[in-house]
Coordinates of C-alpha atoms and ligand atoms in Angstrom, one line a residue:
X1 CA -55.3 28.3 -7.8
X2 CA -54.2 26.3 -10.1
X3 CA -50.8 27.4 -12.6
X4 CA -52.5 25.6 -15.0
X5 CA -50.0 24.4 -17.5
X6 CA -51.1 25.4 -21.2
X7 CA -52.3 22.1 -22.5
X8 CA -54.8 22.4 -20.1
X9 CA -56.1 25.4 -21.9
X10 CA -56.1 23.5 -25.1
X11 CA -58.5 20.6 -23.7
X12 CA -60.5 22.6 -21.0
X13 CA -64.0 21.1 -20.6
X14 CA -66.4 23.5 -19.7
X15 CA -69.8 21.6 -18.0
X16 CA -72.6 24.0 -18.5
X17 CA -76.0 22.6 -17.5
X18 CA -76.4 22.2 -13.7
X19 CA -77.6 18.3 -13.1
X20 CA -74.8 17.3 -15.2
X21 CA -77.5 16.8 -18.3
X22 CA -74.6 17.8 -20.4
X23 CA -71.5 19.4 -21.0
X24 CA -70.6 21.2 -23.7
X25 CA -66.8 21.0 -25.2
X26 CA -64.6 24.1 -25.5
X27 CA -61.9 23.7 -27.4
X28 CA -59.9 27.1 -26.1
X29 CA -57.6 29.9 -28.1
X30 CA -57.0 32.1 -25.5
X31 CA -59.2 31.0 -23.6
X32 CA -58.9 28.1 -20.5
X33 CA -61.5 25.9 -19.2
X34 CA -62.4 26.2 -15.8
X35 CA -59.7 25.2 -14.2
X36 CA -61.3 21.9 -13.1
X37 CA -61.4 21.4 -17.0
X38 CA -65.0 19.4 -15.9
X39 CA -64.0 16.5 -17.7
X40 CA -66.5 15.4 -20.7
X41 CA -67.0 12.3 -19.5
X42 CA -68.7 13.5 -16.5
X43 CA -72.0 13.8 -18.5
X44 CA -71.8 10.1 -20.0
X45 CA -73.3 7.4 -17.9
X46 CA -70.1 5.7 -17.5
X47 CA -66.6 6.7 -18.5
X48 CA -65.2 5.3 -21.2
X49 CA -61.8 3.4 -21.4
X50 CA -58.9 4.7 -23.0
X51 CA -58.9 4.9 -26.9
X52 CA -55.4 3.6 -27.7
X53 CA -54.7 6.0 -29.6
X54 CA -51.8 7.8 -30.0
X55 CA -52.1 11.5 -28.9
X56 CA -52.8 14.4 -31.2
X57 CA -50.0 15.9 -30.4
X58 CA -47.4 13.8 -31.6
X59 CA -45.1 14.2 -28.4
X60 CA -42.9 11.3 -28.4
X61 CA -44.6 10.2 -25.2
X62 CA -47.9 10.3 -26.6
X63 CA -47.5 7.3 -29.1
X64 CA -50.1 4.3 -28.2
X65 CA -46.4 2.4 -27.5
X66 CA -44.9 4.8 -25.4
X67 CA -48.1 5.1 -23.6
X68 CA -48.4 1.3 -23.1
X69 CA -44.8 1.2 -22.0
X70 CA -45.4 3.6 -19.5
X71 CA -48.4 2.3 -18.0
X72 CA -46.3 -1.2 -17.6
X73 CA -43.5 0.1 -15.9
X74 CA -45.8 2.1 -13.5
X75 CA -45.4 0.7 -10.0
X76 CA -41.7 1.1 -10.4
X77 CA -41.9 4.6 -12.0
X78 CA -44.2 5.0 -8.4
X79 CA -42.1 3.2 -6.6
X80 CA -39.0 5.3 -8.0
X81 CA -41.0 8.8 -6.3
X82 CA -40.8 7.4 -3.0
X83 CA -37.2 9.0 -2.3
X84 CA -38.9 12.4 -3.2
X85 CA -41.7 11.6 -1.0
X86 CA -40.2 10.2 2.3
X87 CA -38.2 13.9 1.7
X88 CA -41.5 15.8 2.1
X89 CA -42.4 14.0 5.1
X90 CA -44.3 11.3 3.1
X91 CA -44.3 8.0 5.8
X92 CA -43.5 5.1 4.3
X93 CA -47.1 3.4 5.7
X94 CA -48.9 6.1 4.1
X95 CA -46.7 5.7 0.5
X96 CA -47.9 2.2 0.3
X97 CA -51.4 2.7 1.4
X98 CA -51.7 4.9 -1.2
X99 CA -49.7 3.4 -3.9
X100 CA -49.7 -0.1 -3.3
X101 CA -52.1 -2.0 -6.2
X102 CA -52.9 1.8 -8.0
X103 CA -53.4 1.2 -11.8
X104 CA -53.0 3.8 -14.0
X105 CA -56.4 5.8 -15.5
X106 CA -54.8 5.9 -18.9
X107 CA -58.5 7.8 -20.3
X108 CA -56.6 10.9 -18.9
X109 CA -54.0 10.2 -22.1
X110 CA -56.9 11.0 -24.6
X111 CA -57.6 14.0 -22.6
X112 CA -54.5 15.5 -22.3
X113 CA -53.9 15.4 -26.2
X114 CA -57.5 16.5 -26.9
X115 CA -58.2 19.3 -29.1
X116 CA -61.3 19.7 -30.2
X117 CA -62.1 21.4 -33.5
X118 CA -64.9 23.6 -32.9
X119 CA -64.6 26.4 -30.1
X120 CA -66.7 28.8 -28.5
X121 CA -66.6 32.9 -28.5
X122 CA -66.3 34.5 -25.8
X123 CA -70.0 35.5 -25.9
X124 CA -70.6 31.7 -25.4
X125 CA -68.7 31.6 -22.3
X126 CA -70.2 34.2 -20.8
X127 CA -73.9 33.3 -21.7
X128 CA -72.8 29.6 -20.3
X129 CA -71.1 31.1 -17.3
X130 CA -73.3 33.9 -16.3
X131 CA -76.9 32.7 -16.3
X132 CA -80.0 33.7 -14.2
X133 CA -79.2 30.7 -12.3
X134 CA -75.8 30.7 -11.6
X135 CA -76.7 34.2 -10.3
X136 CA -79.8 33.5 -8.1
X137 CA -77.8 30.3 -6.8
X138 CA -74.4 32.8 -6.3
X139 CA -76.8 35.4 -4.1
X140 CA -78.2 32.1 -2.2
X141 CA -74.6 30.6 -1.0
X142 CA -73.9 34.4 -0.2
X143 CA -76.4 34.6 2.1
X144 CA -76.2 31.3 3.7
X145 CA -72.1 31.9 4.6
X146 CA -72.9 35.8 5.3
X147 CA -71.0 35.0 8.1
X148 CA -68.0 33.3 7.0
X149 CA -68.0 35.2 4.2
X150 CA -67.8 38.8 6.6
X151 CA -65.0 37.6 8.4
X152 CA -62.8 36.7 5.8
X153 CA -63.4 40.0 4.0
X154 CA -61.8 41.3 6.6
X155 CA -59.2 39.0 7.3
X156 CA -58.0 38.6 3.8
X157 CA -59.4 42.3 1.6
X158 CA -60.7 40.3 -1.0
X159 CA -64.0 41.1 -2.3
X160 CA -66.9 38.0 -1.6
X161 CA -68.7 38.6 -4.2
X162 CA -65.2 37.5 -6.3
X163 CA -64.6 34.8 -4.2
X164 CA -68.4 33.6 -4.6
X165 CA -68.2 34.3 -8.6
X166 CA -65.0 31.9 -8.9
X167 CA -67.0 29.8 -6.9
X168 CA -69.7 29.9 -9.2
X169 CA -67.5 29.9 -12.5
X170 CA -65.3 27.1 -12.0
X171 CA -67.9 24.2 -10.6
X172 CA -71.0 25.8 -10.0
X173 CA -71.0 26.5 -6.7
X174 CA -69.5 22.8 -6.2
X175 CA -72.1 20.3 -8.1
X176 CA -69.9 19.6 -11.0
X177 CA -66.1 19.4 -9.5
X178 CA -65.3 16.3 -10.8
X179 CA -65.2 12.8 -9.6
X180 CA -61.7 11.3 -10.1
X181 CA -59.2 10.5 -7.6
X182 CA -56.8 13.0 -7.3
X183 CA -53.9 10.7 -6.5
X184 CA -54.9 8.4 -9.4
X185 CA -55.1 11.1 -12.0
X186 CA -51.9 12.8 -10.9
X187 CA -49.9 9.5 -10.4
X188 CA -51.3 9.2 -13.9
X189 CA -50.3 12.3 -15.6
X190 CA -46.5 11.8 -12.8
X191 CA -45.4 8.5 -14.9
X192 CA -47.3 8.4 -18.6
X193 CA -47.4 11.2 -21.6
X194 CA -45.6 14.4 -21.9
X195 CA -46.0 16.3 -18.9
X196 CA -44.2 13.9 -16.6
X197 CA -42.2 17.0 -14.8
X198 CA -44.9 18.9 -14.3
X199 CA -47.2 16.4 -12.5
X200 CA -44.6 14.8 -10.3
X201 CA -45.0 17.6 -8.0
X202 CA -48.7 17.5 -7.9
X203 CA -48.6 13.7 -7.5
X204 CA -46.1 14.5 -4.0
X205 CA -47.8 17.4 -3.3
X206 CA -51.0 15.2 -3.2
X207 CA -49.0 12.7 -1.3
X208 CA -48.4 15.5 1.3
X209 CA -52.2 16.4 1.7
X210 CA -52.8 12.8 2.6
X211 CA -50.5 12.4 4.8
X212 CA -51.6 15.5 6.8
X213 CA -54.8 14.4 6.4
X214 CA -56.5 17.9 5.7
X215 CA -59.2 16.5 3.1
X216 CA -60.6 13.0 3.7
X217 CA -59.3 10.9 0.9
X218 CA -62.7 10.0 -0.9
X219 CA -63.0 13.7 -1.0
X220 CA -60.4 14.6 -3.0
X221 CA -61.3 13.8 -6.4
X222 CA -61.6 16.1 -9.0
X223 CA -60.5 17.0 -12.8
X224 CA -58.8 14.3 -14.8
X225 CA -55.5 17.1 -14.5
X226 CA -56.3 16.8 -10.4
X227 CA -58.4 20.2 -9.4
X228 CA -60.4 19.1 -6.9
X229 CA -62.7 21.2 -4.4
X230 CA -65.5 23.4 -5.4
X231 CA -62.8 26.1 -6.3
X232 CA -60.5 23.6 -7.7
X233 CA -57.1 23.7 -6.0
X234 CA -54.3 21.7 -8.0
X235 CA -52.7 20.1 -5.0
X236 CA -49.3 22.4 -5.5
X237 CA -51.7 25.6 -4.7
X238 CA -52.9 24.0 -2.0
X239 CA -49.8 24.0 -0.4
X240 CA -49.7 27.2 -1.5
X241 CA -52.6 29.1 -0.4
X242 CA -54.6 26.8 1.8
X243 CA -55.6 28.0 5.0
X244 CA -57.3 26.2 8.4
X245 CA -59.3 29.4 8.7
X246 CA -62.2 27.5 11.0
X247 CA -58.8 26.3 13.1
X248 CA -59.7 22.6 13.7
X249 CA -55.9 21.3 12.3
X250 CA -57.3 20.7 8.7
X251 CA -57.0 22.8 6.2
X252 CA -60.1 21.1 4.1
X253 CA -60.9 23.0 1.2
X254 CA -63.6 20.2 0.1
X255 CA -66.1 20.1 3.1
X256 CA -64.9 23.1 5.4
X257 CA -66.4 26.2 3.5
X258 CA -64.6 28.4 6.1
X259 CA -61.8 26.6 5.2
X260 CA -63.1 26.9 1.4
X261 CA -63.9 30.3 1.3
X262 CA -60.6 31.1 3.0
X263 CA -58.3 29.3 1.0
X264 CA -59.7 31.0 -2.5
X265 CA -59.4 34.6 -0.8
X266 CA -55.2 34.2 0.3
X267 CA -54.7 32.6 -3.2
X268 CA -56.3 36.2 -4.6
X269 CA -54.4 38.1 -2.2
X270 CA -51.6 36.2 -2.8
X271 CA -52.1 37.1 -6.5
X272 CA -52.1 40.7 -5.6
X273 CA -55.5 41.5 -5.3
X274 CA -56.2 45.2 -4.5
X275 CA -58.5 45.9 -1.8
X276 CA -61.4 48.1 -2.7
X277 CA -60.7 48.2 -6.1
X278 CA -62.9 46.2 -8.9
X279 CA -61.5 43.9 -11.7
X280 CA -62.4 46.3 -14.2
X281 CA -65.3 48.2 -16.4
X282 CA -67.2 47.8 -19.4
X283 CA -65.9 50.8 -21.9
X284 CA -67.3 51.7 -25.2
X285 CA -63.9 52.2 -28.3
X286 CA -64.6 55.0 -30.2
X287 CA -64.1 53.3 -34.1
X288 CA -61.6 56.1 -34.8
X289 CA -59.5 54.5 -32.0
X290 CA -55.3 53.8 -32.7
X291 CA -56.0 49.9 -31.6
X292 CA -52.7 49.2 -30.9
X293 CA -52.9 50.3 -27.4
X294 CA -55.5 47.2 -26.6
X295 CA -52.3 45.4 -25.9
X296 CA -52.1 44.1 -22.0
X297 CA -48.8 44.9 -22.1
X298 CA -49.6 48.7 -21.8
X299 CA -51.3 50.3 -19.2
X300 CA -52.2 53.7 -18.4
X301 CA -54.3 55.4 -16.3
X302 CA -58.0 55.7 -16.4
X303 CA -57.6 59.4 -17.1
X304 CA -54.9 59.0 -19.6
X305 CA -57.7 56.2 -21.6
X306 CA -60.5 59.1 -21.2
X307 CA -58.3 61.7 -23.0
X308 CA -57.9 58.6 -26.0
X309 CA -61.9 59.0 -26.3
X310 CA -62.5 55.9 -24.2
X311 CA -65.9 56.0 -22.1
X312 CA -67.5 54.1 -19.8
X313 CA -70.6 52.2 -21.0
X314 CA -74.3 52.9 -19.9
X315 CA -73.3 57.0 -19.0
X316 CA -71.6 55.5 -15.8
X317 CA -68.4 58.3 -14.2
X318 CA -65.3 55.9 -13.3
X319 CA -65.0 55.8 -9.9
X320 CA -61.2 56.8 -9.9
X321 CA -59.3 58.6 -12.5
X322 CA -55.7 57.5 -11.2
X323 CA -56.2 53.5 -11.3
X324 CA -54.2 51.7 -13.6
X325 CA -55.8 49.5 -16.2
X326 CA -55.0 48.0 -19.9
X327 CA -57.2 47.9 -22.9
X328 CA -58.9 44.7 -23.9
X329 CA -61.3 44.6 -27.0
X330 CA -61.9 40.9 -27.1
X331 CA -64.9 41.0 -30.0
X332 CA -63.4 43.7 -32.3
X333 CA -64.7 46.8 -32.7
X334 CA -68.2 45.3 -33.2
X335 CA -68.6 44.2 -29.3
X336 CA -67.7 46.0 -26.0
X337 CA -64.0 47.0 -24.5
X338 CA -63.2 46.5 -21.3
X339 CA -60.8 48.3 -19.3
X340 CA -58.6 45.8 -16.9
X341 CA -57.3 47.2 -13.3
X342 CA -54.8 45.0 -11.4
X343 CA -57.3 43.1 -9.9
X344 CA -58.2 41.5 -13.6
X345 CA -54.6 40.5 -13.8
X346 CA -55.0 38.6 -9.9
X347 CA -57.8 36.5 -11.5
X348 CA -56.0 35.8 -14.6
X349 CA -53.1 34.4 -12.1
X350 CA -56.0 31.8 -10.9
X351 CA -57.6 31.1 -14.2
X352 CA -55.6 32.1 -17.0
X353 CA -57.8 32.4 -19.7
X354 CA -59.1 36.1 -20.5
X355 CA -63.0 34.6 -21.3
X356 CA -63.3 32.3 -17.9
X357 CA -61.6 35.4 -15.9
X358 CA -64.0 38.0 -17.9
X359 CA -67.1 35.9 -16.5
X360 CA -65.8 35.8 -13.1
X361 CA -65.7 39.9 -13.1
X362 CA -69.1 40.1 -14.6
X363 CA -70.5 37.1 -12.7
X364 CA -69.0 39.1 -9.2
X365 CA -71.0 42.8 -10.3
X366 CA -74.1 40.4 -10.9
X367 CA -74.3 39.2 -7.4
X368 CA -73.2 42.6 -6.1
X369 CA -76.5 43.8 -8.0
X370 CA -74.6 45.0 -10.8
X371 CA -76.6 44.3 -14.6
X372 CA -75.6 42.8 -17.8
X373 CA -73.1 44.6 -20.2
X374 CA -74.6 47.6 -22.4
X375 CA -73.4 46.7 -25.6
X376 CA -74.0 43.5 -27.6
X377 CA -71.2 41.0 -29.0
X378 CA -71.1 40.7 -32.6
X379 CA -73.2 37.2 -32.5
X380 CA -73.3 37.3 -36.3
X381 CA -70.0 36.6 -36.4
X382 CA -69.1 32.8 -37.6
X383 CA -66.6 31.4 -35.2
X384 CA -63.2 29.8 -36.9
X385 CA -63.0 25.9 -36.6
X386 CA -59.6 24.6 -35.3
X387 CA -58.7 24.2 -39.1
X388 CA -59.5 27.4 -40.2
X389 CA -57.8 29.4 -37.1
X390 CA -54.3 27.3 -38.1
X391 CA -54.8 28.2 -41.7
X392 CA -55.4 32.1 -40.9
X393 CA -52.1 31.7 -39.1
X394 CA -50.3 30.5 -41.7
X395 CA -51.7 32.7 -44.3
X396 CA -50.9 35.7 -41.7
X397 CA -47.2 33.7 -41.6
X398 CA -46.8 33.2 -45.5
X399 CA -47.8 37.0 -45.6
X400 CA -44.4 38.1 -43.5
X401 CA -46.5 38.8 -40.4
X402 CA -45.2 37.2 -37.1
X403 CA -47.3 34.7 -35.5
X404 CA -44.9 32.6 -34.5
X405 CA -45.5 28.9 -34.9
X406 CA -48.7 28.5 -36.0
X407 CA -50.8 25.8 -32.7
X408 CA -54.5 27.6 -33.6
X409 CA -54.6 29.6 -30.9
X410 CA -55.5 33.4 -31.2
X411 CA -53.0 34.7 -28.7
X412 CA -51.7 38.0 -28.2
X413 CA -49.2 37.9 -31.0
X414 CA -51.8 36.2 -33.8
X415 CA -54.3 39.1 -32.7
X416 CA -51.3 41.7 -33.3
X417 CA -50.2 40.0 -36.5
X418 CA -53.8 40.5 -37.5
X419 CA -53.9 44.0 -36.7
X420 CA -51.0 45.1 -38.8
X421 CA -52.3 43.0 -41.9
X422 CA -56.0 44.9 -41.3
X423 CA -54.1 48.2 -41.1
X424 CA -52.8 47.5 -43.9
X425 CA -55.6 46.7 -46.3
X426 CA -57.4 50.1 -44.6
X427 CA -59.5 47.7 -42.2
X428 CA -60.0 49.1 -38.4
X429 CA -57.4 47.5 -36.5
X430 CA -59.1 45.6 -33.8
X431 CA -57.1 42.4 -34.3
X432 CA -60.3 40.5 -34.2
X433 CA -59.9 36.8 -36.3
X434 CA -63.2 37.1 -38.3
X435 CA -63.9 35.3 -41.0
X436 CA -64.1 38.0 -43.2
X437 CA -60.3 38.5 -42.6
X438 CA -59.6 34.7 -43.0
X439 CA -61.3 35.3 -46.7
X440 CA -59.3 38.6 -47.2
X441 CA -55.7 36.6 -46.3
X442 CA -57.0 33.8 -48.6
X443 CA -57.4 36.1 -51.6
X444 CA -53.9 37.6 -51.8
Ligands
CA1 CA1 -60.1 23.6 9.0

């Protein structure tokens, strides 16, 4: 739902106990947040003010001055959006309702720039996202909105137990969406810091939803980056995907879970979901395996991954030979494959982060009945700090291998540098950032 702009990724907040006792930070590689990027804050008793810092980042819109600046000249940078907004249809009444005597929330400003140093595998994830709970309490709303949930299975294709898993993943079946007023945050995020561009369309977009009044405005409040609702629409995929699927004028994706439950199943099919098909399977990588086909860029067919000694885990057939799917081995060689059909890719379109769209698969075969993976992740392995994953890049770098500009992120092209350097000192080439390979790059 939400084209969640990359500095998101970087600061995404996952909130992890239900009852909001805590909320555990993940800083993110390749990995995103929930989208709603719960915001830290939501487990302190109060939230705190803005630090005054200047951002980490060191965007010339992040200094403590420009920020200040910013925030003094923001009614008239408001003020200065209401040509865009009376072209959307925005009344003037409703502008100044809205607008009139808004402050900014300049806490947001820490957030944006916040990169935490420690970060989580994706074992983590998946033990924080997946839990007996989240699973008894998935099978629960299941039942309750049997229903709703039967009709828009067949209006839409999409599978429930997908739409109940995102559902699950991204707030916890709604208790931890986030309290901050959408408009606020996104009027925010419009006129202060570095993603001006981006957020002036969520702010009018926001704008819009008021005006048509499809969610009541204390109930859209949400991340500090404006997600609100228990699936966490940014207000541009609202516009987007939202859909008055219990047709009483409102397309209310907060307290309508027809509406709700809708909404999330266009924005898959929208995505391309495939109907019938799963996300993907659990397969076990045979070690003598050429690694350089994990790549998502390449796909093949399920047949074609057979005859390159790939197997499905726990002595399971695949279903259909002909499907489509890529490769990935997010652990190494130590911890399970998975094999990704086009439906993997439609999840990845509403939470782009291969660990958060990895839980939702496994979460959706858990409340379809399905069981835990058959092979275990390489817990043993030390996780890099920040530090240490910028370092390996600019060993890897120093070394001739192309990682592009080193930000700490273990993306596609850091896992591929890796891979070539491991092939190279007669390691199996699973592109896997251990620290073992951080110590090899250090002693050349
Ligand atoms: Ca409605």
């Amino acid at each position: 739902m939400r084209r969640t702009p990359s500095f998101l990724l970087a600061t995404a907040l996952a909130a992890v106990l239900s009852g909001g006792a805590a909320a555990q930070v993940a800083s993110v590689d390749s990995y995103a947040g929930p989208t709603g990027a719960i915001s830290q804050e939501k487990s302190r008793p109060a939230a705190p003010d803005w630090s005054g810092e200047s951002g980490a980042s060191g965007h010339p819109l992040m200094t403590s001055d420009a920020i200040r600046t910013a925030a003094a000249d923001f009614p008239a940078c408001l003020e200065r959006l209401w040509p865009a907004a009376a072209k959307r249809g925005v009344t003037r009444n409703v502008f100044q309702h809205y607008t009139a005597g808004l402050t900014p929330d300049l806490r947001i400003m820490d957030l944006v720039d916040n990169q935490p140093e420690f970060t989580k595998s994706f074992w983590d994830y998946l033990d924080i996202l997946v839990t007996p709970e989240r699973i008894a309490k998935g099978r629960e709303m299941l039942d309750k909105h049997r229903a709703t949930f039967d009709a828009v299975e067949r209006a839409y294709g999409v599978d429930r137990y997908v739409i109940a898993a995102i559902w699950g993943v991204e707030t916890n079946y709604g208790t931890l969406a986030g309290e901050r007023p959408v408009l606020r945050s996104t009027a925010t995020l419009a006129c202060i810091g570095r993603r001006q561009a981006y957020f002036r369309d969520e702010f009018l977009s926001t704008l819009e939803i008021l005006q048509h009044g499809d969610v009541r405005p204390e109930k859209l409040v949400g991340s500090w980056a404006g997600a609100f609702g228990p699936t966490q629409f940014m207000p541009t995929a609202f516009k987007r995907f939202a859909v008055d699927f219990d047709k009483d004028g409102r397309r209310d994706v907060v307290d309508s879970m027809a509406d709700l439950i809708a909404s999330t199943a266009n924005n898959l099919k929208k995505a391309g979901w495939t109907t019938g098909q799963t996300w993907g399977y659990e397969v076990v990588v045979p070690a003598n395996f050429n690694f350089t086909l994990a790549d998502h860029r390449h796909t093949m067919t399920i047949r074609e991954w057979e005859r390159h000694g790939i197997v499905r885990a726990g002595n399971n057939a695949f279903p259909r030979a002909d499907d489509r799917a890529f490769l990935l081995i997010p652990a190494g060689v130590q911890g399970p494959g998975f094999l990704m059909l086009h439906n993997f890719r439609a999840i990845m379109k509403y939470n782009p982060a291969e660990a958060y769209a990895l839980a939702i698969g496994h979460l959706s075969d858990r409340l379809r009945g399905g069981g835990a993976f058959v092979q275990s992740w390489p817990r043993y392995e030390k996780v890099l700090s920040r530090a240490e994953r910028l370092e390996l890049q600019e060993l890897l770098s120093r070394h001739g291998y192309d990682v592009g500009e080193p930000d700490g992120r273990l993306g596609a092209r850091t896992r591929a540098a890796i891979r070539d350097f491991q092939a190279k000192i007669g390691r199996v080439p699973d592109g896997f950032a251990s620290a073992g390979i951080l110590n090899q790059l250090r002693s050349r």
